[in-house]
Each structure stands twice: as C-alpha cells, then as structure tokens.
Coordinates of C-alpha atoms and ligand atoms in Angstrom, one line a residue:
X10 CA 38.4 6.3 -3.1
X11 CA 36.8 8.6 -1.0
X12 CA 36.5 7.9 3.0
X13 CA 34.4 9.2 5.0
X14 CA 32.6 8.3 8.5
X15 CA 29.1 8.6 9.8
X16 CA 27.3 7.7 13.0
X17 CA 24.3 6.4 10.7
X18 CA 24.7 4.7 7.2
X19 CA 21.3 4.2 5.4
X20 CA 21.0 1.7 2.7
X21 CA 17.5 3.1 1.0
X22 CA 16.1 5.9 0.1
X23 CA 12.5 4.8 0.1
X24 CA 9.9 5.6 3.1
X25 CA 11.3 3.8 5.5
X26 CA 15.1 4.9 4.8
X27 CA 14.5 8.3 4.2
X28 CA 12.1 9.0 7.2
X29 CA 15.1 7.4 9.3
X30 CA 17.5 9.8 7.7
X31 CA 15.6 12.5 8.3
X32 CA 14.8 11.9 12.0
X33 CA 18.3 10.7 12.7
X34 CA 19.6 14.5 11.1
X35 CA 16.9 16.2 13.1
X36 CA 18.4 14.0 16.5
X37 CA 21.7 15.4 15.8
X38 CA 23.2 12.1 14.4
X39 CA 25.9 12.6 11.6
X40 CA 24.0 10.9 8.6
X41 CA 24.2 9.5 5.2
X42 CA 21.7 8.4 3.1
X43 CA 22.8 6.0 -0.3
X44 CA 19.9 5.3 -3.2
X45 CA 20.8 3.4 -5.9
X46 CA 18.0 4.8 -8.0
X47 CA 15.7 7.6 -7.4
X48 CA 15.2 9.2 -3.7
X49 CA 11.4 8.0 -2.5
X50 CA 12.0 4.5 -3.5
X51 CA 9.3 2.4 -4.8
X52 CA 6.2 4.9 -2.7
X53 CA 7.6 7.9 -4.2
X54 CA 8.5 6.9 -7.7
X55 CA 6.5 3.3 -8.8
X56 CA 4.0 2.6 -5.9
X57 CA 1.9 4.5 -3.8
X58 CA 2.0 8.2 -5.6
X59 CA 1.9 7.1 -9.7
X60 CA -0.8 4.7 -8.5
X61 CA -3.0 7.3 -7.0
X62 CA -2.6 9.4 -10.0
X63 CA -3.6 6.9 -12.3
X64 CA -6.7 5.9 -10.1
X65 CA -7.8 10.0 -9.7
X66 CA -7.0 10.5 -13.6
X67 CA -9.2 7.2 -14.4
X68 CA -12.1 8.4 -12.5
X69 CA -12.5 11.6 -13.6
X70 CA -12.2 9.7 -17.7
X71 CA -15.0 7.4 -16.2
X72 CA -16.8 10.0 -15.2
X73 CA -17.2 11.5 -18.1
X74 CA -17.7 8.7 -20.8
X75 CA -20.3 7.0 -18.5
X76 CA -22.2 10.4 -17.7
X77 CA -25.0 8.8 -16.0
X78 CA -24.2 10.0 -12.3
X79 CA -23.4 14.1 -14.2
X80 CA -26.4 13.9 -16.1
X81 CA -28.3 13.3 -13.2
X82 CA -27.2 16.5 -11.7
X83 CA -28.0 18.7 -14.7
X84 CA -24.6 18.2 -16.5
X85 CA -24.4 17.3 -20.0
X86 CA -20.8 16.8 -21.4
X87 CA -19.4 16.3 -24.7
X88 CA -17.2 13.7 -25.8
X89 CA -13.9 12.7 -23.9
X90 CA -11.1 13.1 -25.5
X91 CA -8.3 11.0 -23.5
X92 CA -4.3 12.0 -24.0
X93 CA -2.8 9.2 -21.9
X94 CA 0.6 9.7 -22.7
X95 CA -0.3 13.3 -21.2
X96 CA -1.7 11.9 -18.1
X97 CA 1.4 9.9 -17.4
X98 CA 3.5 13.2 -18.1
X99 CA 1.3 14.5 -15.3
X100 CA 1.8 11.8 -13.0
X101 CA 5.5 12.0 -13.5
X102 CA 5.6 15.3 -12.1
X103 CA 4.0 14.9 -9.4
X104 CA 6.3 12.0 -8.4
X105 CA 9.3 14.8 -9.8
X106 CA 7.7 17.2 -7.2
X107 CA 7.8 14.2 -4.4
X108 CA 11.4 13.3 -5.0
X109 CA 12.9 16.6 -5.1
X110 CA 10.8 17.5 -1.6
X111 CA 12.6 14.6 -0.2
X112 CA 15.8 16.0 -0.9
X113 CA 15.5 18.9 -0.1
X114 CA 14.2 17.5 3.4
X115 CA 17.0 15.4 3.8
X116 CA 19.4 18.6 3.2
X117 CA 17.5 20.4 6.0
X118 CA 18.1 17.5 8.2
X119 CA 21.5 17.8 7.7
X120 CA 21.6 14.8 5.8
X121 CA 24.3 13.6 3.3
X122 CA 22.8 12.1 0.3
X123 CA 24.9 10.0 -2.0
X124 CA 23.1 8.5 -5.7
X125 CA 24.9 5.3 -5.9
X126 CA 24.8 1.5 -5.6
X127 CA 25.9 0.1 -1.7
X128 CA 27.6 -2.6 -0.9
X129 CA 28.3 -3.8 2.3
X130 CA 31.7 -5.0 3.4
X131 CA 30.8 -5.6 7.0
X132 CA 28.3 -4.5 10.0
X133 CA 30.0 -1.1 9.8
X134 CA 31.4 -0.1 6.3
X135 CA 30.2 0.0 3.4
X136 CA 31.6 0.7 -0.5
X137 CA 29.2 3.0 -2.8
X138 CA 29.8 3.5 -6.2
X139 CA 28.4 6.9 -7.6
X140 CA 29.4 8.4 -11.1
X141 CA 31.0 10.8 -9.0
X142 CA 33.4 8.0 -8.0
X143 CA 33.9 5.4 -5.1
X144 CA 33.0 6.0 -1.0
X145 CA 34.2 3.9 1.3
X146 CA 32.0 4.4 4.1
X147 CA 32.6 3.8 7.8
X148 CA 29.7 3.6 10.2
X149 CA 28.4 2.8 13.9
X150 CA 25.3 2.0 12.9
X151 CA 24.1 0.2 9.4
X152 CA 19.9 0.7 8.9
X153 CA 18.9 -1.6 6.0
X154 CA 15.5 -0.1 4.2
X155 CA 16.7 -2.0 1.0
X156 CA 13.1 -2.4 -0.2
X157 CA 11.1 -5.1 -2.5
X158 CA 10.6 -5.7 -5.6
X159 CA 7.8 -7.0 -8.3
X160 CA 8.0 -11.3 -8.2
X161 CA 7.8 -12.9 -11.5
X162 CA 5.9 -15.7 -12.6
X163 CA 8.4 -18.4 -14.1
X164 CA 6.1 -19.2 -16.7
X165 CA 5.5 -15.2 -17.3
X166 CA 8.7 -13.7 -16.9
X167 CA 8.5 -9.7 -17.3
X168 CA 9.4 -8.3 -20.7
X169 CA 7.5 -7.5 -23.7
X170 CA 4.2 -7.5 -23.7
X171 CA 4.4 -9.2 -19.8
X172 CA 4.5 -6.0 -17.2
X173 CA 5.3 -5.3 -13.7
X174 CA 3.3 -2.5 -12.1
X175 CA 6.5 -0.4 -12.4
X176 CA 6.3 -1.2 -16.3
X177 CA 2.4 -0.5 -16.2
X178 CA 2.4 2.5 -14.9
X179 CA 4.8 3.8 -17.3
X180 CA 2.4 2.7 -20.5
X181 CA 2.1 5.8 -22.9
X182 CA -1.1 3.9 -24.3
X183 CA -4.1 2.2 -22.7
X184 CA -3.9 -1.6 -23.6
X185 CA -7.4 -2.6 -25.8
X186 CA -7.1 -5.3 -23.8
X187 CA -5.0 -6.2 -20.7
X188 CA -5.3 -9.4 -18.7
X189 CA -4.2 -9.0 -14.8
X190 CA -2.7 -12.1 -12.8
X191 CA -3.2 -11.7 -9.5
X192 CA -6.4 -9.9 -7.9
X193 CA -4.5 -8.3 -5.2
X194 CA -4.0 -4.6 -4.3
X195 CA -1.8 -3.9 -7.2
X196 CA -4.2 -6.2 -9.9
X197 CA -7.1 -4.5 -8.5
X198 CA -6.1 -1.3 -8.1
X199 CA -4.6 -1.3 -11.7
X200 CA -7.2 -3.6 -13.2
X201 CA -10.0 -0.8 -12.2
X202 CA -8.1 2.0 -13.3
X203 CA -7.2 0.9 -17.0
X204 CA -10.8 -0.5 -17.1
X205 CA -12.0 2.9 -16.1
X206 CA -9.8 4.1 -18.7
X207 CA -10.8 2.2 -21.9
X208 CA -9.1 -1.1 -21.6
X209 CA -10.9 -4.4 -21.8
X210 CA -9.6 -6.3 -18.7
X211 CA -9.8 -9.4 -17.5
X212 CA -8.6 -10.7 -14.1
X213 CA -7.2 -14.0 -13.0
X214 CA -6.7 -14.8 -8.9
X215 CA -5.4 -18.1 -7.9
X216 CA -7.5 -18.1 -4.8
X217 CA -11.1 -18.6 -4.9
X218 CA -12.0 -14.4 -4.4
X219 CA -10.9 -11.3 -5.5
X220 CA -8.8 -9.2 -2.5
X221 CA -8.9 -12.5 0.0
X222 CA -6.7 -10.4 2.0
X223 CA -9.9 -8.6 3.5
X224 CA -13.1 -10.7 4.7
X225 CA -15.5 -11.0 1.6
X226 CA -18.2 -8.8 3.4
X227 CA -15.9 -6.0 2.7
X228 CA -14.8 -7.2 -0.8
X229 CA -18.7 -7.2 -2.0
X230 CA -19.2 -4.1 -3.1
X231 CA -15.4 -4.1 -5.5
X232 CA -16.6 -7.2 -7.1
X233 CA -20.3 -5.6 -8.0
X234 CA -18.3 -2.4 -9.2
X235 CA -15.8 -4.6 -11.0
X236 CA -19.1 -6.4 -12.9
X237 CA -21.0 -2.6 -13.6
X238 CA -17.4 -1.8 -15.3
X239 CA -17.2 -5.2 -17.4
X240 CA -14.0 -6.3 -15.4
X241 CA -14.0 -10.2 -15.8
X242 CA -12.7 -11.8 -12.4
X243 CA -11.7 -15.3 -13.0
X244 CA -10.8 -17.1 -9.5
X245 CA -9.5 -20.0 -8.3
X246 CA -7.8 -19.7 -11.6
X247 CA -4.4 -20.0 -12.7
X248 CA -2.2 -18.2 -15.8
X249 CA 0.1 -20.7 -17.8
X250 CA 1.3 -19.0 -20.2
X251 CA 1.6 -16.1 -22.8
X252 CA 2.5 -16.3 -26.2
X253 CA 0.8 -14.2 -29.6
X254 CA -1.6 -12.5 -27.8
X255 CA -3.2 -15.2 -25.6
X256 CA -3.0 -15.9 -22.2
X257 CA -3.9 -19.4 -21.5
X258 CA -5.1 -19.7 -18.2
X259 CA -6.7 -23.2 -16.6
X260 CA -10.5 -22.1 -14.9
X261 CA -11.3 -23.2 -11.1
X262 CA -13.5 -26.0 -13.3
X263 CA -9.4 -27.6 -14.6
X264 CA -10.7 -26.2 -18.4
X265 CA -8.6 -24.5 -20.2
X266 CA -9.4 -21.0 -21.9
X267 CA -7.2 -18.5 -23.8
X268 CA -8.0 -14.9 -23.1
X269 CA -7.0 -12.2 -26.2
X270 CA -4.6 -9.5 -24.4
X271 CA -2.0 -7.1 -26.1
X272 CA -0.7 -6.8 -22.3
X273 CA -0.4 -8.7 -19.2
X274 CA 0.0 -7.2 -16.0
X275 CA 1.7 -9.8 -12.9
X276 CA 0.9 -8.9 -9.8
X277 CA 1.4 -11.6 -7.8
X278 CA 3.3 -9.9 -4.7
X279 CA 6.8 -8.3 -4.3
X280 CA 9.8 -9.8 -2.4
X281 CA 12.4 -8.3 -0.4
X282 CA 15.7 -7.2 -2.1
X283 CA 17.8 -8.4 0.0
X284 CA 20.7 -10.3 -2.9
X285 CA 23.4 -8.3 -4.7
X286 CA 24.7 -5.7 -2.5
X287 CA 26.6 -8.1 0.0
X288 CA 23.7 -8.6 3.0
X289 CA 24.4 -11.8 2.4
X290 CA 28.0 -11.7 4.0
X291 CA 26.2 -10.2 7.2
X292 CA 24.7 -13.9 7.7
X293 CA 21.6 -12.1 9.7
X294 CA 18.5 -14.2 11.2
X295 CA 15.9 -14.5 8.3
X296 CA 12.4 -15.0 8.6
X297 CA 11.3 -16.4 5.3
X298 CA 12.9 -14.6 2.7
X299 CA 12.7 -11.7 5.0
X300 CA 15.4 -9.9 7.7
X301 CA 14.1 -11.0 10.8
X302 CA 13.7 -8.2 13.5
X303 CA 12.8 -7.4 16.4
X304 CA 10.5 -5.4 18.1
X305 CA 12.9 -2.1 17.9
X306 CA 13.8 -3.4 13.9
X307 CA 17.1 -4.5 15.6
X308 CA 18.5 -7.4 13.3
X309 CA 20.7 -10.8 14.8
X310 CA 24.0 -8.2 14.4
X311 CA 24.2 -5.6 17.0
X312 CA 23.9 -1.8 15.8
X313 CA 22.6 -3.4 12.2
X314 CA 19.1 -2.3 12.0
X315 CA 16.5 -3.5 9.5
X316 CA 13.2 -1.5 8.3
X317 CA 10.5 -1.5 5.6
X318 CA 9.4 -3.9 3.3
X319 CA 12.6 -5.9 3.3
X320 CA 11.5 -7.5 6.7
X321 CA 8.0 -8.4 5.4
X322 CA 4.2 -7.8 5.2
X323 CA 2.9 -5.8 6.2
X324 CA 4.8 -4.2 3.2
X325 CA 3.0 -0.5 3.3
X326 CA 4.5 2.5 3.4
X327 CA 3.7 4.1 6.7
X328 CA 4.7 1.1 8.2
X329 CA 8.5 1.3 6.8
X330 CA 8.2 5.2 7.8
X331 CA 7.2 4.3 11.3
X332 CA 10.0 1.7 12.0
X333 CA 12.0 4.2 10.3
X334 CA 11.6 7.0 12.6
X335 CA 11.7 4.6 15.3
X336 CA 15.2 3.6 14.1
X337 CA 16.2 6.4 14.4
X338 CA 15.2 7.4 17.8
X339 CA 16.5 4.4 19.2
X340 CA 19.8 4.7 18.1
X341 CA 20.0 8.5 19.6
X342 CA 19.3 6.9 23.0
X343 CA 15.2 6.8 23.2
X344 CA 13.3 4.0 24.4
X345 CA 11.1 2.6 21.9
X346 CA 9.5 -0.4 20.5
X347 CA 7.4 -0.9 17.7
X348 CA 4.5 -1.9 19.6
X349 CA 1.4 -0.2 17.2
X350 CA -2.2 -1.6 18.0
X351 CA -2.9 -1.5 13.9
X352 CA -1.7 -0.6 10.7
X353 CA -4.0 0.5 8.9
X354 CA -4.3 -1.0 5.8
X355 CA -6.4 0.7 2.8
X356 CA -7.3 -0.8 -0.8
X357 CA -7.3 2.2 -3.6
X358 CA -9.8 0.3 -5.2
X359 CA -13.6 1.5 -6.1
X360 CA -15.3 1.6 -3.5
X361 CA -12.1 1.8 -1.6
X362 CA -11.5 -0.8 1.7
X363 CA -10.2 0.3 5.4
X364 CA -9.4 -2.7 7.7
X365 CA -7.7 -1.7 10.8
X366 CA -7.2 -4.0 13.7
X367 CA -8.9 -7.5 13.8
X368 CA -11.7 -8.5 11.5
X369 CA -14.9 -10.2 13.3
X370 CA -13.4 -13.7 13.0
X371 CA -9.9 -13.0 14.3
X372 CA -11.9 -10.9 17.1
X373 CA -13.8 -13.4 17.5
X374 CA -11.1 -16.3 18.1
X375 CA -8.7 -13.8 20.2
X376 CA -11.7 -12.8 22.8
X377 CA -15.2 -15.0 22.2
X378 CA -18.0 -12.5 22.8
X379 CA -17.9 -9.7 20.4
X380 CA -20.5 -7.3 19.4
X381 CA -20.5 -6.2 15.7
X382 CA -22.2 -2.7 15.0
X383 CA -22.8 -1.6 10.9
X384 CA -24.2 1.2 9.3
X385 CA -24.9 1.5 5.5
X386 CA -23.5 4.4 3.5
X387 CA -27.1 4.5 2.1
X388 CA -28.5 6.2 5.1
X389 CA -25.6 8.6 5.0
X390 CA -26.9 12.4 4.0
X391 CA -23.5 13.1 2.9
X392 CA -22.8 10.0 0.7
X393 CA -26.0 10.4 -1.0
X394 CA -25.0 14.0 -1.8
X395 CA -22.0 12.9 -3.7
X396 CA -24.0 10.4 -5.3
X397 CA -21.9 7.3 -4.3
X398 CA -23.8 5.7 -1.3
X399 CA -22.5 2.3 -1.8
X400 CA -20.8 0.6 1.4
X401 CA -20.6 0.7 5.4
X402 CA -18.4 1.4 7.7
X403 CA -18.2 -1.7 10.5
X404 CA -17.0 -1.7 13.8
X405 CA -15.9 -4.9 16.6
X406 CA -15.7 -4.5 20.1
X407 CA -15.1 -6.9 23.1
X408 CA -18.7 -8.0 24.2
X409 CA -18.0 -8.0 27.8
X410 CA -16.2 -4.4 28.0
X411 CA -17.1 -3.0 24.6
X412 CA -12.8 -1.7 24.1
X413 CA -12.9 -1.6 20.5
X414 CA -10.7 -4.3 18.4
X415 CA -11.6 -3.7 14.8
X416 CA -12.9 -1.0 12.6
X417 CA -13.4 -1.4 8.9
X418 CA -15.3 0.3 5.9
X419 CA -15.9 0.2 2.2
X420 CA -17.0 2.8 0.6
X421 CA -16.1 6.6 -2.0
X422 CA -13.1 7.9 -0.1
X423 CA -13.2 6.1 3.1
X424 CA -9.8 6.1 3.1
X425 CA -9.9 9.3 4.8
X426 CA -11.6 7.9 7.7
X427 CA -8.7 5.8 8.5
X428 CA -7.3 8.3 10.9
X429 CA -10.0 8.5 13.1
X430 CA -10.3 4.5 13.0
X431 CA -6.2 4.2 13.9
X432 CA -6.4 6.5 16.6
X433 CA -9.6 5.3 18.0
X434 CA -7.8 1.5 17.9
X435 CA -4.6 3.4 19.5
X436 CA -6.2 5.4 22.2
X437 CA -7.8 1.9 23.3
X438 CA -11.2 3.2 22.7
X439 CA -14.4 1.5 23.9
X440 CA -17.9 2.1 22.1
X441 CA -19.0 4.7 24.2
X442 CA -16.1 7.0 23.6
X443 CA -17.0 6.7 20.1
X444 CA -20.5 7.4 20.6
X445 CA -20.2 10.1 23.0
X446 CA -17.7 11.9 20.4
X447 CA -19.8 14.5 18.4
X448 CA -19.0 14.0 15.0
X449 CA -19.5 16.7 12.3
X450 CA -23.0 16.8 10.2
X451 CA -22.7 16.2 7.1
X452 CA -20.3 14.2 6.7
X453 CA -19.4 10.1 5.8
X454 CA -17.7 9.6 9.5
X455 CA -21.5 10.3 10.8
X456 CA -21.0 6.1 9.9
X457 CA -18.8 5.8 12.1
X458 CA -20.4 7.4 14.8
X459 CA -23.7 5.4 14.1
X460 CA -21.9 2.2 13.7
X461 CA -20.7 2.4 17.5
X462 CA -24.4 3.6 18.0
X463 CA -25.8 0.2 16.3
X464 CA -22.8 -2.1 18.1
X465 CA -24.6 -0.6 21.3
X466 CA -28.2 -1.7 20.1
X467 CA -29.0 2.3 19.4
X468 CA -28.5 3.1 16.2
X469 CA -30.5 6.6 15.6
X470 CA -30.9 6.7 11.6
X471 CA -31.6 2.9 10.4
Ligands
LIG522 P1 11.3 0.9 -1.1 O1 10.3 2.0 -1.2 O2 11.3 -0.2 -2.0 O3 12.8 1.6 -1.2 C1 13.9 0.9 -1.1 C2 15.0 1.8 -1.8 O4 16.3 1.2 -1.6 C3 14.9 1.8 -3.3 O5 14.8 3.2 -3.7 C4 16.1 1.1 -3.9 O6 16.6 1.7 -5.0 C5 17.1 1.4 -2.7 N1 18.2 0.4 -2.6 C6 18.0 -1.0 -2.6 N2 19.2 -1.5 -2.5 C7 20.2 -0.5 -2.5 C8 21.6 -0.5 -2.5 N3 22.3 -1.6 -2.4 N4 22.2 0.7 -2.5 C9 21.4 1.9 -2.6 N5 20.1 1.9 -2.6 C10 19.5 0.7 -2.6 N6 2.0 1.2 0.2 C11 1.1 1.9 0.9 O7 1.2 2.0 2.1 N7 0.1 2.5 0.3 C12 -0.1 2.4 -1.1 O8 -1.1 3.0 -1.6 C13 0.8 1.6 -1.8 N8 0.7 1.5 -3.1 C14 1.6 0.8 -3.8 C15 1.4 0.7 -5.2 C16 2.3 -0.1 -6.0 C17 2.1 -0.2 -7.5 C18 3.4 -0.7 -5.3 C19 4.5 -1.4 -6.1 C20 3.6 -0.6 -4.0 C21 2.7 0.2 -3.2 N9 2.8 0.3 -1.8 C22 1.9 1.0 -1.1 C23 3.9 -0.3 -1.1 C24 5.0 0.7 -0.8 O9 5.5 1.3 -2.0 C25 6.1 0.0 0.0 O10 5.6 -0.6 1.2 C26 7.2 1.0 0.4 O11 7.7 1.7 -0.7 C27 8.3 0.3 1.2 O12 9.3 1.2 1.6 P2 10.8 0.8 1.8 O13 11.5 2.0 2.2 O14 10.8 -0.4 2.7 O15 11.3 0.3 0.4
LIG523 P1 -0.8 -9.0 -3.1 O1 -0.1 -10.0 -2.1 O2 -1.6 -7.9 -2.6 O3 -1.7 -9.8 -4.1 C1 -1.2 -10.9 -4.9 C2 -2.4 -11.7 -5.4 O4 -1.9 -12.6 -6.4 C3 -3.0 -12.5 -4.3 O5 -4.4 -12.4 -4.3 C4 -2.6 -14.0 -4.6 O6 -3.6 -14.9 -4.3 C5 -2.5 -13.9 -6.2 N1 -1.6 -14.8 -6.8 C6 -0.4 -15.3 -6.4 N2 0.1 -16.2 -7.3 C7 -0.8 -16.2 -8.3 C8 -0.8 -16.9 -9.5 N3 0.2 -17.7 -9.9 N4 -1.9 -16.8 -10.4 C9 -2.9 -15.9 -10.0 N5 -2.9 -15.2 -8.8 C10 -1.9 -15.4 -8.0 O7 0.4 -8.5 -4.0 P2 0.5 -7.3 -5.0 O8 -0.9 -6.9 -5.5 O9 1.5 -7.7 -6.0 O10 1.1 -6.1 -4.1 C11 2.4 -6.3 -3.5 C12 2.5 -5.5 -2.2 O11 2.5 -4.1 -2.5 C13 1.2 -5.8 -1.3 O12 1.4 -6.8 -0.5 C14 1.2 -4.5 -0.6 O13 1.9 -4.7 0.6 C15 1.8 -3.4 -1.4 N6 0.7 -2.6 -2.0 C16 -0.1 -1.9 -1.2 C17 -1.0 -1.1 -1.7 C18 -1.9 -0.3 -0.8 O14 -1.6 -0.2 0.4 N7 -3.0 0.3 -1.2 C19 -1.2 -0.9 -3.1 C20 -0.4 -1.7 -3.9 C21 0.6 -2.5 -3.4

C-alpha cells in the first residue's frame, strides 16, 4: 500500500470539493483530491451542465416544430428532423470538455488527484482504493464534499422503466409518454424539456402547486407555459405505483387514476451521501440526515470540515463552491465565515424563476412595513424584441429605510440578472442606489431599474 501525507485530504470531487482543492493548491497547501467517479461530481457530470444542455437543445426543437413565434418574424422552416441520441452525444461532450478542465485546473493548482473510492479510518487518514492500487492517506485536515444523491420512492424504486434524473438524462430516445413525480426543479426542469421535445408528459406534485419552493406569484407564468405545451400538472396528488405501463396515482379529490407512461421520472429530492465510506465512525453532529456545520463548514471534530450538498439545502452548486473556497482559506489561516446575505436560487424552467433574499411574506414577518415595486416584462422594449415578454422582475425593501431585502423575477433568461440582484442584496443596497444606477437601454434589467422606480411610487414606463 502506498503512503503518502497531505496537509489537505478532499473526499469529492464535485463543486464544492474541487473548488476547495483548487484554492487550497493556489494557498500553498499540499493537497489531494479523491473521486470515486468522474471529477465535477453530480454539477459537472448529471446535474447542472447535462440539464442545461437538454433545456437549450429542447428549445431550439420547440422552436422549430411550433413555428408560430419564426413565422412571425418572416421565417418559414421545414420540418424538424430530431436525432436525440445525437443531442445526448452533444451534451456528453460538453460535460467531457467540463471534466477534463477541472483536471487540468486541479494540476495547475498543484493538486494531486487520485480516481478511487475513500474511506475514512479516522479524522486524519484515510484508505483509497484506485485500480492503480491502495493509498493510505495521512492528513491534517479531512474536507468532506461527499455530495447527494437521487431519493427513491419505496413504492417506485429506480430501474427499468422508473428513472433518476441521472438515468433521464442519459435516454437515447424521447419517452412517447413520460409521467414525472415530483414538480420540483428537477420534475420541472425535465418535465418541460422532454415535453418540448416530443414527449407526452404528465406531472404529479404531492403538494398542492407546482415549484411550492417559490411564492405562486412567481410560479404563474410556468404553470400557463406548462398548459400552452400540454404538460398535465396533477397536485396535491400522489404516485402509488408502476407496473405495465401505468402509473396509478390517487388525485387531490382521494380518486384513483392510471396514467399510460413507457417512463417515469422521480424527482422527489436528493439526500446526502453520507453511508458507505466510514463517516459514520467519525460520530460527527448531524442535523437531519445532514453533517451539521458551522458557520466556517467546521464539523463537531476539530480540523474535519464539511461542504456542499452533504450538509443540506440549500443543495446548489455555487453554494458548495463557496463553502468550498471558504474551506480552504480558513484552513491557510484566513478569517472567514460563511455569512452570504442570499443565495441565489434560479429555476431552469420556461419562463425561468430568480429568488434571491426574502420573498414579500418572509420580508414581511422579519421587518413589518415593506414596500413591493413590480414591473412587467411586457413594457420591456427588449423583451418584446425577442418576442418573449412574459414575466416581471419584483423587488422588497424595508418600508421605513428602503435597504433592499428581496429581489426576484420570472421571465426568458432572467437568470442572467441574478448577478446584479446578488450583489445589489450583498452591497446592502437601498432603492435609491438602484434607481440612481443607469442601467443600459435596451435591455431586460431596464426591469430592474424600473421596479426600484415603481417600489418608490415613480415608475417612468407603466
Ligand atoms: P456532488 O456534486 O454530488 O459531488 C460529490 C462527489 O463526491 C461525487 O463526484 C462523488 O462521486 C464523490 N464521492 C462521494 N463519496 C466519495 C468517496 N467515498 N470517495 C471518493 N469520492 C466520493 N445546482 C445548481 O446550483 N444549479 C443547477 O442548475 C443545478 N441543476 C441540477 C440538475 C440536476 C439534474 C441535479 C441532480 C442537480 C442539480 N443541481 C444544480 C445541484 C448541484 O448539482 C449540487 O448542488 C452540487 O453538485 C453539489 O456539489 P457537491 O460538491 O456538494 O456534491
Ligand atoms: P425538490 O426538492 O426541488 O422537489 C421535489 C418535489 O417533489 C417537491 O415539490 C415535493 O413536494 C415533491 N414530492 C416529494 N415527495 C413526493 C411524492 N411522494 N409524490 C409527489 N411529489 C412529491 O427536489 P428535486 O427536484 O429532486 O431536486 C433535488 C435538488 O437538486 C434540489 O433541491 C436542488 O437543490 C437541486 N437542483 C437545483 C437545480 C437548480 O438550481 N436549477 C436544478 C435541479 C436540481
């Protein structure tokens, strides 16, 4: 067995435990990185990136078998003509690109990468078991970014004809039909993308509206865009079981109805992998099912640090690369906390959903008085130009000294506004400072502007 000895020992080689790599490396700190399966983790390689692909190569096959919005702009097309196992080949290199960027980034950093399984013996070694052969690793400080993973339904276990979204988004063929529990970001990001591309879908939430992670106000305009593409949304509904092609499901109403589907995607949340590489041995503080931390990702075992989705929601990827980094920085001797005004948090869906900081009612019960200011897409130049005007972008402030504590928006490619929304949040902005900022003409964060404009009772175009 091979020993060897670093100052840093990351278990993970997703967001959150590569980014710590990385900035360990560029700190100086002897590092090595162990992945048990590909580098970029569940983001990289079954999440974020494949997910995206899907949704752009959907759009532009909607696009063109519903013509309506070209023809309107002179275009005439002929017929589509979709090659889906091609558009997976596609999306695989992209994610091929991704992966081999992030080790080649982890090289520059001075990083040693190791492909194997971990498991840990104690706080401060570690055993990893490569086809290259056995490390024993010895370490003064363990960072756990062991990730999540898809949760099954006991009465729809995966396999078959039942799929994750890792199996989903590995589908060489577009389902005719495919039936999606769970109306979250995963169901409705996937649910809108195989609709757009061909599939028949139907969607079954336990809860009684689609997304009920975001307030309905901003879920409105998905559910109208999931009716103009004939996506069924059954909520307050529940899936009981799959067998020849049905999936019986009891409505909000207790009735029972079976609903034809070659395949079923569950996505009904992930959990934290935390069983099967020894963690449990550690004995840490849990919070749920999840490592507790604190607020510098420090776990109950000194210099045994914990980041990313394993120590729960909100389980995004530039949350896991943040405590990541932070990790890192800590442990070179920096002092740090992890104390972020927002995350923000984006749906992929169509019209795609930004919410960062508090929505009105959590504003609301946190401070009283709060001024709301909206402004409609629809009497946005630039929206109108690329003929998707549907949505707003919304804004909250403190009534008494208008310091900003929520911005959110639904809308065609807001997601891209979610920058200026973070860093007004971070900067502790106030309306004015929004208002007084001269934002470029034409463009869809003119909303923005003229939503601060409208919370101060002067909106200048509605
Ligand atoms: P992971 O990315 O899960 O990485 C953990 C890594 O640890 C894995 O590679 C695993 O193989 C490795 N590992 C585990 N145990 C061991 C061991 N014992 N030894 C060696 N290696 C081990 N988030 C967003 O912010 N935006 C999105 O658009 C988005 N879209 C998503 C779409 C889908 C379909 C899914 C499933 C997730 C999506 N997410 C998105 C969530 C995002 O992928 C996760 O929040 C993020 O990947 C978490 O990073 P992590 O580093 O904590 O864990
Ligand atoms: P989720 O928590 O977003 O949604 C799960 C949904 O399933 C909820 O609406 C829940 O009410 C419903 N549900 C639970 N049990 C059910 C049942 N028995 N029958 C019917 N519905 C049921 O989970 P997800 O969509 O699986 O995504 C997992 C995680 O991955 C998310 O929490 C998120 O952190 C991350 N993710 C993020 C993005 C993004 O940032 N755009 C995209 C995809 C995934």
């Amino acid at each position: 067995m091979n020993e060897l000895r670093s100052k840093v020992l990351v278990i993970g080689g997703g967001p959150g435990g590569y980014v710590a790599a990385i900035r360990a490396g560029q700190l100086g700190l002897d590092t090595i990185l162990v992945e048990a399966d590909r580098l970029g983790g569940t983001c990289l390689t079954v999440g974020c990136i494949p997910s995206k692909a899907l949704i752009h190569a959907a759009g532009a096959a909607h696009a063109l078998r519903e013509p309506q919005a070209l023809n309107a702009i002179g275009l005439t097309v002929g017929r589509p003509e979709l090659d889906f196992a091609k558009t997976i080949g596609w999306k695989d290199s992209i994610v091929a690109r991704l992966t081999g960027g992030v080790g080649a980034l982890l090289k520059k950093a001075k990083v040693r990468t190791l492909l194997g399984s971990a498991q840990i013996v104690d706080g401060k070694s570690a055993i990893v078991r490569a086809d290259t052969g056995e490390s024993r690793i010895e370490t003064e400080h363990l960072v756990i970014a062991s990730g999540s993973e898809p949760t099954p339904l006991p009465a729809l276990p995966f396999g078959g004809a039942v799929l994750s979204s890792t199996d989903a988004l590995a589908l060489t063929e577009v389902p005719e039909a495919l039936a999606v529990v769970g109306a979250g970001y995963i169901g409705m990001e996937l649910g809108q993308a195989f609709a757009k591309l061909g599939a028949r879908v139907t969607i079954v939430e336990a809860l009684p509206r689609i997304l009920p992670l975001y307030d309905q106000e901003l879920t409105q305009p998905v559910a109208r865009r999931l009716a103009d593409l004939g996506v069924e949304a059954l909520v307050g509904a529940r899936a009981i079981s799959f067998d020849k092609g049905l999936l019986r499901v009891t409505e909000a109403d207790g009735k029972e109805r079976a609903i034809p589907a070659d395949k079923v995607l569950v996505a009904v949340g992930r959990r934290p992998r935390t069983a099967g590489f020894g963690l449990e041995a550690l004995d840490l503080a849990m919070s749920g099912p999840f490592l507790r931390i604190d607020d510098k990702c420090a776990t109950s075992m000194r210099n045994v640090w914990a980041i990313g989705d394993v120590t729960g929601e909100p389980m995004l990827a530039h949350r896991a690369m943040a405590q990541g980094a932070m990790v890192a920085e800590i442990i070179a001797g920096e002092r740090r906390a992890f104390d972020h005004k927002a995350i923000p948090a984006i749906c992929f869906t169509d019209p795609e959903i930004v919410a960062v900081g508090l929505s009105p009612e959590a504003a609301k019960a946190a401070h009283g008085e709060i001024r709301i200011g909206h402004f409609p897409f629809r009497a946005n130049g630039r929206a109108m130009t690329l003929q998707d005007d549907e949505g707003f972008v919304r804004v909250v402030a403190r009534a008494d000294n208008h310091v900003v504590l929520g911005i959110h928006a639904v809308g065609a490619g807001v997601s891209e506004l979610s920058a200026a929304f973070s860093l007004a949040l971070e900067m502790g902005a106030r309306l004015e400072d929004i208002a007084l900022t001269i934002h470029a003409h034409p463009t869809m964060s003119e909303a923005f502007h003229e939503s601060a404009l409208a919370a101060l009772g002067h909106p200048l175009h509605v």
